[in-house]
Amino acid sequence: MDKEKIKISGFNNLTKVLSFNLYDFCITLDDDQKSHYVSYIHDKYNATKITEISTEIVRMIDANILAVSSQDYDPVGASSMVLMSDIKGGGAPIPSAQVSMHLDKSHITVHTYPDAADPDGICSFRVDIDISTCGEIIPLDAMNYLFEAFECDVVYIDYVVRGYTRLADGKKIYNDHHFNSILDFIKPAIKRNYTYLSDINMPQDNTWQTKMMIKDLGPESYLLNPEDISHPDVPEKMRLLREEMKEVYHMIH
């Protein structure tokens, strides 16, 4: 039997999309450590774990989960998709046939991309998170949580507002919240951890982009085994790791 449809009343075609792309790096000294790294990433960021992160984002931005889909991949990687709306309410669930309210169609998708194939042993983990919302929900409110939920060495943040909605008098508006920069939504304590910052703001086009790269840290931040700190290959590995970060940050090929 087909599910009963939820009736939509009102009109909204203003879509806000936050794309949060992060890279985390790690030094491995042999093939066994590469395998250990892949297992570590799977345990920490498998489909169940990233769905939990998505669920927390939904809670933070005052949305409501409609449906969830998730998948782990062989040999590596995971995906999660959460459909949501800004319908909120307590008490017993209301049968869909009785629902008559403005439903804002929104979703969160998360995809992970572990990479342990580098011959020099510089492993990386990329996460692509897209939060697409309508209505009054502002996905930028989840920004600080994303930094806290993941280890972020290099970060790309894109934010766009598309479409339009109408005021009560029929006038179209193309953005319902105004700000100067994505950085306005990031805590100062988080921003202090980053040394490279690129901030592109085109409010006339409802488009913003910020790029960030972590400050120089010691090898203890990137080694799987802290006892490897005195390994003779570590200084060269650190040089390669920093070059890898700069390449990703600047997209140099």
XYZ file of C-alpha atoms in Angstrom:
253
model
C 0.000 0.000 0.000
C 1.314 3.425 -0.891
C 1.989 5.799 1.994
C -0.548 8.554 2.439
C 0.803 11.863 1.251
C 1.386 14.774 3.622
C -0.598 17.789 2.568
C 1.435 20.937 2.003
C -0.092 24.340 2.536
C 1.680 27.614 1.858
C 4.485 28.324 -0.601
C 8.239 28.256 -0.198
C 10.893 27.980 -2.867
C 13.848 29.488 -0.981
C 16.591 26.881 -0.621
C 19.721 27.233 1.539
C 22.570 24.795 0.960
C 25.617 24.382 3.196
C 28.426 22.190 1.808
C 31.044 21.272 4.396
C 34.017 19.380 2.921
C 36.808 18.403 5.288
C 40.084 16.505 5.081
C 41.860 14.768 7.957
C 45.428 13.443 7.546
C 47.450 10.687 9.189
C 51.002 9.321 8.980
C 51.489 5.569 8.555
C 54.881 3.863 8.605
C 54.046 0.498 7.024
C 51.243 -1.504 5.404
C 50.006 -2.819 8.747
C 49.462 0.745 9.937
C 47.634 1.570 6.709
C 45.235 -1.317 7.381
C 44.864 -0.185 10.968
C 44.034 3.330 9.780
C 41.256 2.080 7.501
C 39.797 0.018 10.360
C 40.037 2.997 12.703
C 38.161 5.236 10.257
C 35.475 2.615 9.732
C 34.957 2.226 13.473
C 34.807 5.973 14.046
C 32.867 7.089 10.967
C 30.835 4.154 9.681
C 27.289 4.580 8.393
C 25.776 4.291 11.862
C 28.116 6.912 13.332
C 27.637 9.483 10.552
C 23.870 8.971 10.772
C 24.106 9.811 14.471
C 25.980 13.000 13.532
C 23.293 13.860 10.971
C 20.581 13.252 13.565
C 22.297 15.661 15.947
C 22.455 18.290 13.190
C 18.701 17.909 12.681
C 18.162 18.489 16.393
C 20.457 21.527 16.468
C 18.739 23.321 13.607
C 15.275 22.580 15.009
C 14.190 20.278 12.210
C 12.351 16.958 12.238
C 13.440 13.626 10.728
C 11.159 12.152 8.066
C 13.301 9.251 6.805
C 16.851 7.876 7.068
C 18.963 5.828 4.662
C 22.563 4.721 5.260
C 25.141 2.427 3.694
C 28.665 1.113 4.382
C 30.844 0.255 1.368
C 33.411 -2.433 0.629
C 36.323 -1.872 0.962
C 35.976 1.623 2.466
C 33.581 4.525 2.914
C 30.052 5.159 4.099
C 27.017 7.280 3.229
C 24.010 8.585 5.088
C 20.966 10.552 3.962
C 18.369 12.102 6.263
C 15.175 13.654 4.927
C 13.844 16.322 7.253
C 11.375 19.159 7.639
C 10.836 21.933 10.143
C 7.654 20.333 11.459
C 8.017 20.264 15.239
C 5.636 19.153 17.914
C 5.249 17.060 21.021
C 2.856 14.366 22.096
C 1.632 11.419 20.050
C 2.423 11.270 16.308
C -0.286 12.656 14.061
C -1.398 10.348 11.214
C -0.234 11.786 7.912
C -3.772 12.088 6.578
C -4.525 14.588 9.351
C -1.446 16.760 8.770
C -2.128 20.123 7.128
C 0.755 22.528 7.605
C 3.664 24.065 5.751
C 6.186 21.278 5.093
C 9.695 22.508 4.295
C 11.473 19.922 2.180
C 15.062 19.451 3.348
C 17.809 16.851 3.598
C 21.279 16.077 4.908
C 23.726 13.849 3.038
C 27.093 12.630 4.314
C 29.671 10.704 2.281
C 33.086 9.549 3.527
C 36.200 8.837 1.450
C 39.128 7.199 3.292
C 42.376 6.998 1.286
C 45.278 4.776 2.369
C 46.803 4.264 -1.079
C 49.518 6.924 -0.939
C 52.916 5.197 -1.447
C 54.534 7.596 1.048
C 52.112 6.554 3.773
C 50.232 9.857 4.075
C 46.666 8.668 4.597
C 43.657 10.934 4.431
C 39.984 10.929 5.235
C 37.524 13.201 3.441
C 33.937 13.885 4.437
C 31.407 15.685 2.243
C 28.375 16.987 4.118
C 25.515 18.783 2.393
C 22.695 20.343 4.382
C 19.896 21.550 2.113
C 16.993 23.324 3.789
C 13.943 25.423 3.056
C 11.835 27.657 5.227
C 13.245 29.326 8.328
C 15.948 26.718 9.021
C 19.490 28.122 8.762
C 22.045 25.318 8.227
C 24.944 27.613 9.171
C 23.815 27.156 12.781
C 25.340 23.646 12.666
C 28.815 24.938 11.715
C 30.576 24.688 15.084
C 29.193 21.215 15.737
C 30.699 19.970 12.457
C 34.136 21.161 13.542
C 33.654 19.369 16.857
C 32.326 16.136 15.332
C 35.263 15.653 12.958
C 39.027 16.200 12.939
C 39.430 18.979 10.384
C 42.884 19.701 8.929
C 41.653 21.307 5.698
C 38.095 22.592 5.346
C 36.071 23.881 2.406
C 32.773 25.545 3.281
C 30.338 26.683 0.595
C 26.996 28.310 1.245
C 24.420 29.339 -1.342
C 20.831 30.550 -1.219
C 18.690 29.891 -4.275
C 15.098 30.350 -5.337
C 12.736 32.792 -3.686
C 9.752 32.994 -1.400
C 6.988 35.559 -1.076
C 5.954 37.908 1.674
C 2.322 38.264 2.651
C 1.945 41.155 0.192
C 3.234 38.977 -2.662
C 6.715 40.532 -2.890
C 9.491 38.051 -3.741
C 12.563 37.823 -1.500
C 15.751 35.965 -2.398
C 17.286 35.682 1.063
C 15.675 35.814 4.497
C 18.851 36.210 6.550
C 21.785 38.503 5.897
C 25.402 38.276 7.086
C 28.896 39.216 5.963
C 30.868 35.974 6.033
C 30.679 32.287 6.901
C 33.368 33.067 9.477
C 30.726 34.996 11.431
C 29.206 31.638 12.387
C 32.460 29.989 13.562
C 33.589 30.319 17.165
C 36.777 32.382 17.706
C 38.323 29.446 19.575
C 37.954 27.282 16.460
C 39.228 29.956 14.075
C 42.380 30.369 16.170
C 43.370 26.799 15.268
C 43.747 27.687 11.591
C 46.512 29.610 9.870
C 45.430 29.695 6.216
C 42.117 31.413 5.619
C 40.450 32.250 2.322
C 37.123 34.029 2.512
C 35.070 34.835 -0.598
C 31.822 36.710 -0.070
C 29.379 37.523 -2.857
C 26.175 38.511 -1.041
C 24.832 40.093 -4.214
C 24.796 36.552 -5.651
C 23.855 34.856 -2.370
C 27.114 32.874 -2.555
C 29.862 32.474 0.045
C 32.997 30.285 0.368
C 35.555 29.877 3.137
C 38.676 27.688 3.108
C 40.775 26.891 6.184
C 43.971 24.934 6.935
C 45.108 23.889 10.393
C 48.159 25.470 12.012
C 51.435 23.530 12.157
C 51.099 20.749 14.711
C 53.593 18.212 16.010
C 53.810 14.598 14.765
C 51.958 13.382 17.847
C 48.800 14.771 16.220
C 49.185 12.535 13.154
C 50.863 9.290 14.274
C 48.721 6.221 14.900
C 51.134 5.030 17.566
C 52.550 7.730 19.894
C 55.601 5.513 20.483
C 56.659 6.167 16.883
C 57.520 9.770 17.741
C 61.260 9.009 17.599
C 61.122 6.951 14.383
C 63.779 8.246 11.937
C 61.244 8.569 9.088
C 58.909 10.873 11.021
C 60.521 14.237 10.063
C 60.302 13.442 6.346
C 56.758 12.118 6.766
C 55.786 15.372 8.460
C 57.196 17.355 5.553
C 55.232 15.232 3.094
C 52.073 15.547 5.174
C 52.291 19.334 5.265
C 52.884 19.451 1.514
C 49.838 17.227 1.026
C 47.725 19.609 3.084
C 48.906 22.619 1.103
C 48.193 20.805 -2.160
C 44.651 20.004 -1.091
C 44.080 23.499 0.270
C 45.279 25.207 -2.898
C 44.024 22.421 -5.198
C 47.445 22.188 -6.863
C 47.787 19.262 -9.262
